């Protein structure tokens, strides 16, 4: 049994990984500021599910509502706790919004990370998995992308902050013997995916009978990686660090099967059972042309071996989406909550009227 500190773990990937760690028998302390980059109610729901899993498995799960920019808070957390390892997902994570608000991206992703590294250094906590991104490759022309490729040409503030994070991590490794892995995730999808990301957005639009906005001619491509594979790779990295000293390394975690935007829309349309109506729009600044991972380094050192191909992953995502959102706002869970809250005091007619109000128009 180990005890880990996780940042940003109320979000999509961090909450999924939390479940896995609790099931493996570990205790967790989690920091998240529940920001409103997307609906914080989704993060609250993730946390409710994770708490239930902690209870079921008899593990300790401590949630701290706080901010990476709060250096004093981070120092206090490390002064009061001993951790076997840290995974840091907390970040402003959007490419396009980072162009509008670069300062916040630098404050959270660079200063916030520095606060974490400082707190770890001060309190002698040595093992960190830092979550970076394939965005650092910018418009790399050589495919697949290898960790050896130069990453000095990011094309969004978001990518620049992730590159800065990797460089800071190396500095702390060199100066203070911290063991650190930087994991470059390639576009992650699956249940709980952020609503701003393509697969979630396209599924919603198709189910609502709306047009699909396609930026560019549909030839841009992404190496989509299923969330369970990403979580597996991340935990392999964490456990590797626990067993090794003198480590700083960077790993691509991808799926190595890029798909074009046009083909992706077709796959989702087929799964949802709706013929997509596409509205072609200009390419967005900050968006790279392609991502394509060479994950042989992660395979060799960590044993990372992604299993879920895009068709299967989309199938699982759409299944989850239908269950989650059903025909009602808040999905079937929302209706059960509603009934639980109302049946005592309302008549059947009133309950039915409430349900009618909750229906997605
Ligand atoms: N989803 C992807 O495709 C993808 C790809 C590459 C890299 N990543 C990286 O993976 C990590 C997790 O991404 P995700 O998709 O789960 O995003 P997410 O937004 O669902 O999760 C990030 C979490 O961090 C929290 N957070 C943000 N700023 C914070 C702050 N100042 N203090 C404390 N908590 C804060 C948010 O509230 C959120 O819960 C991020 O670092 C992201 O950059 C994601």
CSV table of C-alpha atoms and ligand atoms in Angstrom, one decimal:
chain,number,residue,atom,x,y,z
A,1,UNK,CA,0.0,0.0,0.0
A,2,UNK,CA,1.3,3.4,-0.9
A,3,UNK,CA,0.1,7.0,-0.4
A,4,UNK,CA,0.0,9.4,-3.3
A,5,UNK,CA,-0.6,13.0,-3.9
A,6,UNK,CA,-2.5,13.8,-7.1
A,7,UNK,CA,-3.2,17.2,-8.5
A,8,UNK,CA,-6.1,18.0,-10.9
A,9,UNK,CA,-7.6,14.6,-10.1
A,10,UNK,CA,-11.2,15.8,-10.1
A,11,UNK,CA,-10.9,16.1,-13.9
A,12,UNK,CA,-11.3,13.6,-16.7
A,13,UNK,CA,-8.0,11.6,-16.6
A,14,UNK,CA,-7.0,12.2,-13.0
A,15,UNK,CA,-10.4,10.9,-11.6
A,16,UNK,CA,-10.1,7.8,-13.8
A,17,UNK,CA,-6.6,7.2,-12.6
A,18,UNK,CA,-7.7,7.7,-9.0
A,19,UNK,CA,-10.2,4.9,-9.3
A,20,UNK,CA,-7.5,2.6,-10.5
A,21,UNK,CA,-5.1,3.5,-7.7
A,22,UNK,CA,-7.8,3.0,-5.0
A,23,UNK,CA,-8.7,-0.4,-6.5
A,24,UNK,CA,-4.9,-1.2,-6.4
A,25,UNK,CA,-5.1,-0.6,-2.6
A,26,UNK,CA,-3.5,2.8,-2.3
A,27,UNK,CA,-4.5,5.9,-0.3
A,28,UNK,CA,-4.9,9.3,-2.0
A,29,UNK,CA,-4.7,13.0,-1.2
A,30,UNK,CA,-6.1,15.0,-4.1
A,31,UNK,CA,-5.9,18.7,-4.9
A,32,UNK,CA,-8.2,20.4,-7.4
A,33,UNK,CA,-9.6,23.9,-7.7
A,34,UNK,CA,-12.8,22.8,-9.6
A,35,UNK,CA,-12.3,25.7,-12.0
A,36,UNK,CA,-15.1,26.5,-14.5
A,37,UNK,CA,-13.1,25.8,-17.7
A,38,UNK,CA,-15.9,23.4,-18.1
A,39,UNK,CA,-18.9,22.7,-15.9
A,40,UNK,CA,-17.5,22.0,-12.4
A,41,UNK,CA,-20.6,19.9,-11.7
A,42,UNK,CA,-19.0,17.2,-13.9
A,43,UNK,CA,-15.9,17.3,-11.7
A,44,UNK,CA,-18.1,17.1,-8.5
A,45,UNK,CA,-19.7,14.0,-10.0
A,46,UNK,CA,-16.3,12.4,-10.8
A,47,UNK,CA,-15.3,12.9,-7.2
A,48,UNK,CA,-18.6,11.5,-5.8
A,49,UNK,CA,-17.9,8.3,-7.9
A,50,UNK,CA,-14.3,8.1,-6.8
A,51,UNK,CA,-15.2,8.6,-3.1
A,52,UNK,CA,-17.7,5.8,-3.4
A,53,UNK,CA,-15.0,3.5,-4.8
A,54,UNK,CA,-12.6,4.5,-1.9
A,55,UNK,CA,-15.3,3.5,0.5
A,56,UNK,CA,-16.0,0.3,-1.2
A,57,UNK,CA,-12.3,-0.7,-1.1
A,58,UNK,CA,-11.7,0.6,2.4
A,59,UNK,CA,-9.2,3.2,1.2
A,60,UNK,CA,-8.5,6.8,2.4
A,61,UNK,CA,-9.3,9.5,-0.1
A,62,UNK,CA,-8.8,13.1,1.0
A,63,UNK,CA,-9.9,15.9,-1.2
A,64,UNK,CA,-8.4,19.3,-0.9
A,65,UNK,CA,-10.2,22.1,-2.7
A,66,UNK,CA,-7.3,24.5,-3.5
A,67,UNK,CA,-5.1,26.0,-6.2
A,68,UNK,CA,-1.7,25.2,-7.6
A,69,UNK,CA,-1.0,28.9,-7.5
A,70,UNK,CA,-1.2,28.9,-3.7
A,71,UNK,CA,2.4,28.1,-2.7
A,72,UNK,CA,1.6,28.2,1.0
A,73,UNK,CA,-1.1,25.6,0.6
A,74,UNK,CA,1.2,23.3,-1.3
A,75,UNK,CA,3.9,23.7,1.4
A,76,UNK,CA,1.3,22.9,4.1
A,77,UNK,CA,0.2,19.8,2.3
A,78,UNK,CA,3.7,18.4,2.1
A,79,UNK,CA,4.6,19.6,5.7
A,80,UNK,CA,1.6,17.6,7.0
A,81,UNK,CA,1.9,14.5,4.8
A,82,UNK,CA,4.3,12.0,3.6
A,83,UNK,CA,3.8,10.7,0.1
A,84,UNK,CA,5.3,7.8,-1.9
A,85,UNK,CA,4.8,9.6,-5.1
A,86,UNK,CA,3.0,12.5,-6.9
A,87,UNK,CA,1.2,12.7,-10.2
A,88,UNK,CA,0.4,16.2,-11.5
A,89,UNK,CA,-2.4,16.7,-14.0
A,90,UNK,CA,-3.6,20.1,-12.7
A,91,UNK,CA,-3.4,22.5,-15.6
A,92,UNK,CA,-5.2,24.8,-17.8
A,93,UNK,CA,-5.6,22.3,-20.6
A,94,UNK,CA,-7.1,24.0,-23.7
A,95,UNK,CA,-5.0,24.8,-26.8
A,96,UNK,CA,-7.3,27.5,-28.4
A,97,UNK,CA,-8.3,29.3,-25.1
A,98,UNK,CA,-4.6,29.6,-24.2
A,99,UNK,CA,-4.2,32.1,-27.1
A,100,UNK,CA,-6.9,34.3,-25.5
A,101,UNK,CA,-5.5,34.1,-22.0
A,102,UNK,CA,-1.8,33.1,-22.0
A,103,UNK,CA,-1.2,34.7,-18.5
A,104,UNK,CA,-3.5,32.3,-16.7
A,105,UNK,CA,-1.8,29.4,-18.6
A,106,UNK,CA,1.6,30.5,-17.5
A,107,UNK,CA,0.5,31.1,-13.9
A,108,UNK,CA,-1.1,27.7,-13.5
A,109,UNK,CA,1.0,25.5,-15.7
A,110,UNK,CA,4.4,27.0,-15.0
A,111,UNK,CA,4.2,28.9,-11.6
A,112,UNK,CA,1.8,26.3,-10.2
A,113,UNK,CA,4.2,23.5,-11.2
A,114,UNK,CA,7.1,25.4,-9.6
A,115,UNK,CA,5.1,25.7,-6.4
A,116,UNK,CA,4.6,21.9,-6.4
A,117,UNK,CA,8.3,21.2,-7.2
A,118,UNK,CA,9.4,23.6,-4.4
A,119,UNK,CA,7.0,22.0,-1.8
A,120,UNK,CA,8.4,18.6,-2.8
A,121,UNK,CA,12.0,19.7,-2.5
A,122,UNK,CA,11.4,21.4,0.8
A,123,UNK,CA,9.8,18.3,2.3
A,124,UNK,CA,12.0,15.7,0.6
A,125,UNK,CA,9.4,14.1,-1.6
A,126,UNK,CA,11.3,12.8,-4.6
A,127,UNK,CA,9.0,11.1,-7.1
A,128,UNK,CA,7.0,13.0,-9.6
A,129,UNK,CA,5.1,12.1,-12.7
A,130,UNK,CA,4.5,15.4,-14.6
A,131,UNK,CA,1.8,15.3,-17.3
A,132,UNK,CA,3.0,17.0,-20.4
A,133,UNK,CA,1.4,16.9,-23.9
A,134,UNK,CA,2.0,16.0,-27.5
A,135,UNK,CA,1.4,19.7,-28.2
A,136,UNK,CA,5.1,20.3,-27.5
A,137,UNK,CA,5.9,18.8,-30.9
A,138,UNK,CA,4.2,21.8,-32.6
A,139,UNK,CA,4.0,21.3,-36.4
A,140,UNK,CA,6.7,18.6,-36.4
A,141,UNK,CA,6.9,17.3,-40.0
A,142,UNK,CA,8.7,14.1,-39.2
A,143,UNK,CA,6.4,11.2,-38.2
A,144,UNK,CA,6.0,9.4,-35.9
A,145,UNK,CA,7.0,11.9,-33.2
A,146,UNK,CA,9.9,10.7,-31.1
A,147,UNK,CA,11.1,12.0,-27.8
A,148,UNK,CA,14.4,12.7,-29.6
A,149,UNK,CA,12.8,15.2,-31.9
A,150,UNK,CA,13.4,18.9,-31.2
A,151,UNK,CA,10.5,20.6,-29.4
A,152,UNK,CA,11.6,24.2,-29.6
A,153,UNK,CA,8.8,25.3,-31.9
A,154,UNK,CA,5.5,25.2,-30.0
A,155,UNK,CA,2.6,26.9,-31.7
A,156,UNK,CA,0.3,27.7,-28.7
A,157,UNK,CA,0.9,29.2,-25.3
A,158,UNK,CA,-0.5,25.9,-23.8
A,159,UNK,CA,2.2,23.9,-25.6
A,160,UNK,CA,4.9,26.4,-24.5
A,161,UNK,CA,3.8,26.0,-20.9
A,162,UNK,CA,4.0,22.2,-21.1
A,163,UNK,CA,7.5,22.4,-22.7
A,164,UNK,CA,8.5,24.9,-19.9
A,165,UNK,CA,7.2,22.3,-17.3
A,166,UNK,CA,9.4,19.6,-18.7
A,167,UNK,CA,12.4,21.9,-18.6
A,168,UNK,CA,11.6,22.9,-15.0
A,169,UNK,CA,11.3,19.2,-14.0
A,170,UNK,CA,14.7,18.5,-15.5
A,171,UNK,CA,16.2,21.4,-13.4
A,172,UNK,CA,14.8,20.0,-10.2
A,173,UNK,CA,16.0,16.5,-11.1
A,174,UNK,CA,19.5,17.9,-11.8
A,175,UNK,CA,19.7,20.2,-8.7
A,176,UNK,CA,17.8,18.1,-6.1
A,177,UNK,CA,18.0,14.5,-7.2
A,178,UNK,CA,14.3,14.3,-7.8
A,179,UNK,CA,13.2,11.3,-9.9
A,180,UNK,CA,10.8,12.6,-12.6
A,181,UNK,CA,9.0,11.3,-15.6
A,182,UNK,CA,7.3,13.7,-18.1
A,183,UNK,CA,4.5,12.0,-20.0
A,184,UNK,CA,3.5,13.4,-23.3
A,185,UNK,CA,-0.1,12.4,-23.7
A,186,UNK,CA,-1.5,12.2,-27.2
A,187,UNK,CA,-5.2,13.3,-27.4
A,188,UNK,CA,-7.0,11.3,-24.8
A,189,UNK,CA,-10.6,10.2,-25.0
A,190,UNK,CA,-13.1,7.9,-23.3
A,191,UNK,CA,-15.8,8.2,-20.6
A,192,UNK,CA,-15.7,11.6,-18.7
A,193,UNK,CA,-13.8,13.2,-21.6
A,194,UNK,CA,-13.8,17.0,-21.3
A,195,UNK,CA,-16.8,18.4,-23.1
A,196,UNK,CA,-14.7,20.8,-25.1
A,197,UNK,CA,-12.8,18.0,-26.9
A,198,UNK,CA,-13.8,16.8,-30.3
A,199,UNK,CA,-15.2,13.3,-29.7
A,200,UNK,CA,-17.4,14.4,-26.8
A,201,UNK,CA,-18.5,17.5,-28.7
A,202,UNK,CA,-19.2,15.6,-32.0
A,203,UNK,CA,-21.2,12.9,-30.2
A,204,UNK,CA,-23.4,15.6,-28.5
A,205,UNK,CA,-24.0,17.5,-31.7
A,206,UNK,CA,-24.9,14.4,-33.7
A,207,UNK,CA,-27.3,13.2,-31.1
A,208,UNK,CA,-28.9,16.7,-31.0
A,209,UNK,CA,-29.2,16.7,-34.8
A,210,UNK,CA,-26.8,19.6,-35.2
A,211,UNK,CA,-24.1,20.3,-37.8
A,212,UNK,CA,-20.5,19.3,-37.1
A,213,UNK,CA,-18.1,22.2,-37.3
A,214,UNK,CA,-15.0,20.9,-39.1
A,215,UNK,CA,-11.9,23.2,-38.9
A,216,UNK,CA,-9.9,22.8,-42.1
A,217,UNK,CA,-10.5,20.3,-44.9
A,218,UNK,CA,-10.7,17.3,-42.5
A,219,UNK,CA,-7.2,16.1,-43.3
A,220,UNK,CA,-5.6,17.1,-40.0
A,221,UNK,CA,-5.1,13.9,-37.9
A,222,UNK,CA,-4.7,13.0,-34.3
A,223,UNK,CA,-3.3,10.0,-32.5
A,224,UNK,CA,-6.2,9.3,-30.2
A,225,UNK,CA,-5.5,7.4,-27.1
A,226,UNK,CA,-8.1,5.6,-25.0
A,227,UNK,CA,-8.2,6.8,-21.4
A,228,UNK,CA,-7.7,3.3,-19.9
A,229,UNK,CA,-4.4,2.9,-21.9
A,230,UNK,CA,-3.3,6.4,-20.7
A,231,UNK,CA,-4.0,5.5,-17.1
A,232,UNK,CA,-2.2,2.2,-17.5
A,233,UNK,CA,0.9,4.0,-18.9
A,234,UNK,CA,0.8,6.7,-16.1
A,235,UNK,CA,0.6,4.1,-13.3
A,236,UNK,CA,3.4,2.1,-14.9
A,237,UNK,CA,5.5,5.3,-14.8
A,238,UNK,CA,4.6,6.0,-11.1
A,239,UNK,CA,5.5,2.5,-10.0
A,240,UNK,CA,8.7,2.6,-12.1
A,241,UNK,CA,9.8,5.8,-10.3
A,242,UNK,CA,9.1,4.2,-6.9
A,243,UNK,CA,11.5,1.4,-7.8
A,244,UNK,CA,14.3,3.5,-9.4
A,245,UNK,CA,16.7,6.3,-8.4
A,246,UNK,CA,18.5,8.9,-10.5
A,247,UNK,CA,15.8,9.1,-13.1
A,248,UNK,CA,14.7,11.9,-15.4
A,249,UNK,CA,12.9,10.8,-18.6
A,250,UNK,CA,10.3,11.8,-21.1
A,251,UNK,CA,7.8,9.4,-22.7
A,252,UNK,CA,5.3,9.6,-25.4
A,253,UNK,CA,2.0,7.9,-24.4
A,254,UNK,CA,0.0,7.5,-27.6
A,255,UNK,CA,-1.9,4.9,-29.6
A,256,UNK,CA,0.2,5.1,-32.8
A,257,UNK,CA,-2.8,4.9,-35.0
A,258,UNK,CA,-3.6,8.4,-36.1
A,259,UNK,CA,-7.0,9.1,-37.7
A,260,UNK,CA,-8.0,12.1,-39.9
A,261,UNK,CA,-10.7,14.4,-38.6
A,262,UNK,CA,-13.0,13.5,-41.5
A,263,UNK,CA,-12.6,9.8,-40.8
A,264,UNK,CA,-13.1,10.4,-37.1
A,265,UNK,CA,-16.4,12.2,-37.7
A,266,UNK,CA,-17.5,9.2,-39.9
A,267,UNK,CA,-16.7,6.7,-37.2
A,268,UNK,CA,-18.6,8.6,-34.6
A,269,UNK,CA,-21.6,9.1,-37.0
A,270,UNK,CA,-21.7,5.4,-37.7
A,271,UNK,CA,-21.6,4.5,-34.0
A,272,UNK,CA,-24.3,7.1,-33.1
A,273,UNK,CA,-26.4,6.0,-36.2
A,274,UNK,CA,-26.6,9.5,-37.7
A,275,UNK,CA,-25.3,10.8,-41.0
A,276,UNK,CA,-23.0,13.7,-40.1
A,277,UNK,CA,-23.8,17.1,-41.8
A,278,UNK,CA,-20.5,18.9,-41.9
A,279,UNK,CA,-19.9,22.6,-41.8
A,280,UNK,CA,-16.4,23.4,-43.0
A,281,UNK,CA,-14.7,26.3,-41.2
A,282,UNK,CA,-11.1,27.7,-41.4
A,283,UNK,CA,-8.3,26.0,-39.5
A,284,UNK,CA,-7.9,27.4,-36.0
A,285,UNK,CA,-4.7,29.1,-34.9
A,286,UNK,CA,-2.8,27.0,-32.5
A,287,UNK,CA,-4.1,23.7,-33.9
A,288,UNK,CA,-1.3,21.4,-35.1
A,289,UNK,CA,-1.7,19.5,-38.4
A,290,UNK,CA,-1.1,16.1,-37.0
A,291,UNK,CA,0.0,14.1,-34.0
A,292,UNK,CA,1.5,10.6,-34.3
A,293,UNK,CA,3.4,9.0,-31.5
A,294,UNK,CA,6.3,6.6,-31.5
A,295,UNK,CA,5.8,5.1,-28.1
A,296,UNK,CA,8.6,2.5,-28.4
A,297,UNK,CA,10.6,4.2,-25.6
A,298,UNK,CA,7.6,3.8,-23.2
A,299,UNK,CA,7.1,0.2,-24.3
A,300,UNK,CA,10.7,-0.6,-23.7
A,301,UNK,CA,11.2,1.0,-20.3
A,302,UNK,CA,7.7,0.9,-18.8
A,303,UNK,CA,6.0,-1.9,-20.7
A,304,UNK,CA,3.4,0.5,-22.0
A,305,UNK,CA,1.3,-1.4,-24.6
A,306,UNK,CA,-2.0,0.4,-25.6
A,307,UNK,CA,-4.8,-2.0,-26.4
A,308,UNK,CA,-7.9,0.0,-27.5
A,309,UNK,CA,-8.3,0.8,-31.2
A,310,UNK,CA,-10.3,3.9,-32.2
A,311,UNK,CA,-13.5,2.1,-33.3
A,312,UNK,CA,-13.7,0.1,-30.1
A,313,UNK,CA,-12.9,3.2,-28.0
A,314,UNK,CA,-15.6,5.3,-29.8
A,315,UNK,CA,-18.0,2.5,-29.2
A,316,UNK,CA,-17.3,2.5,-25.5
A,317,UNK,CA,-17.5,6.3,-25.4
A,318,UNK,CA,-20.8,6.5,-27.1
A,319,UNK,CA,-22.2,3.8,-24.9
A,320,UNK,CA,-21.1,5.7,-21.8
A,321,UNK,CA,-22.4,9.0,-23.3
A,322,UNK,CA,-25.9,7.6,-23.9
A,323,UNK,CA,-26.1,6.2,-20.4
A,324,UNK,CA,-24.8,9.4,-18.9
A,325,UNK,CA,-26.9,11.9,-20.7
A,326,UNK,CA,-29.9,9.6,-21.7
A,327,UNK,CA,-32.9,11.6,-22.8
A,328,UNK,CA,-32.7,13.8,-19.6
A,329,UNK,CA,-30.4,16.6,-18.4
A,330,UNK,CA,-28.0,15.0,-15.9
A,331,UNK,CA,-28.7,11.6,-17.4
A,332,UNK,CA,-30.6,8.8,-15.6
A,333,UNK,CA,-28.6,9.6,-12.4
A,334,UNK,CA,-30.1,13.1,-12.5
A,335,UNK,CA,-33.6,11.7,-12.7
A,336,UNK,CA,-32.9,9.2,-9.9
A,337,UNK,CA,-31.6,12.1,-7.7
A,338,UNK,CA,-34.6,14.1,-8.6
A,339,UNK,CA,-37.0,11.4,-7.7
A,340,UNK,CA,-35.1,10.7,-4.5
A,341,UNK,CA,-35.4,14.4,-3.6
A,342,UNK,CA,-39.0,14.9,-4.5
A,343,UNK,CA,-41.1,11.8,-4.0
A,344,UNK,CA,-41.6,12.5,-0.3
A,345,UNK,CA,-43.1,15.9,-0.7
A,346,UNK,CA,-44.6,15.9,-4.2
A,347,UNK,CA,-47.5,14.2,-5.9
A,348,UNK,CA,-47.0,11.9,-8.8
A,349,UNK,CA,-48.3,14.6,-11.2
A,350,UNK,CA,-45.8,17.1,-9.8
A,351,UNK,CA,-42.9,14.6,-10.1
A,352,UNK,CA,-43.9,13.9,-13.7
A,353,UNK,CA,-44.0,17.6,-14.4
A,354,UNK,CA,-40.5,18.0,-12.9
A,355,UNK,CA,-39.2,15.2,-15.2
A,356,UNK,CA,-40.8,16.8,-18.2
A,357,UNK,CA,-39.0,20.1,-17.3
A,358,UNK,CA,-35.7,18.2,-17.1
A,359,UNK,CA,-36.0,16.7,-20.6
A,360,UNK,CA,-33.4,17.8,-23.0
A,361,UNK,CA,-35.1,19.9,-25.6
B,1,LIG,N1,-7.2,15.3,-22.4
B,1,LIG,C1,-6.2,15.2,-23.3
B,1,LIG,O1,-6.4,14.9,-24.5
B,1,LIG,C2,-4.8,15.6,-22.9
B,1,LIG,C3,-3.7,15.5,-23.8
B,1,LIG,C4,-2.5,15.9,-23.4
B,1,LIG,C5,-2.2,16.3,-22.1
B,1,LIG,N2,-3.2,16.4,-21.3
B,1,LIG,C6,-3.0,16.9,-19.9
B,1,LIG,O2,-3.5,16.0,-19.0
B,1,LIG,C7,-3.9,16.7,-17.8
B,1,LIG,C8,-5.4,16.4,-17.4
B,1,LIG,O3,-6.2,16.7,-18.6
B,1,LIG,P1,-7.8,16.4,-18.6
B,1,LIG,O4,-8.2,16.2,-20.0
B,1,LIG,O5,-8.1,15.4,-17.5
B,1,LIG,O6,-8.3,17.9,-18.1
B,1,LIG,P2,-9.3,18.3,-17.0
B,1,LIG,O7,-9.5,19.8,-17.2
B,1,LIG,O8,-10.5,17.4,-16.9
B,1,LIG,O9,-8.4,18.1,-15.6
B,1,LIG,C9,-7.6,19.1,-15.1
B,1,LIG,C10,-8.0,19.3,-13.7
B,1,LIG,O10,-7.1,20.3,-13.1
B,1,LIG,C11,-7.8,21.1,-12.3
B,1,LIG,N3,-7.1,22.4,-12.2
B,1,LIG,C12,-6.9,23.3,-13.2
B,1,LIG,N4,-6.2,24.4,-12.7
B,1,LIG,C13,-5.9,24.1,-11.4
B,1,LIG,C14,-5.3,24.8,-10.4
B,1,LIG,N5,-4.8,26.1,-10.6
B,1,LIG,N6,-5.2,24.3,-9.2
B,1,LIG,C15,-5.7,23.1,-8.9
B,1,LIG,N7,-6.4,22.3,-9.9
B,1,LIG,C16,-6.5,22.9,-11.1
B,1,LIG,C17,-9.1,21.3,-13.0
B,1,LIG,O11,-10.2,21.8,-12.2
B,1,LIG,C18,-9.4,19.9,-13.6
B,1,LIG,O12,-10.2,19.1,-12.7
B,1,LIG,C19,-3.7,18.2,-18.1
B,1,LIG,O13,-2.4,18.5,-17.5
B,1,LIG,C20,-3.6,18.2,-19.6
B,1,LIG,O14,-2.8,19.3,-20.0
B,1,LIG,C21,-4.5,16.1,-21.6
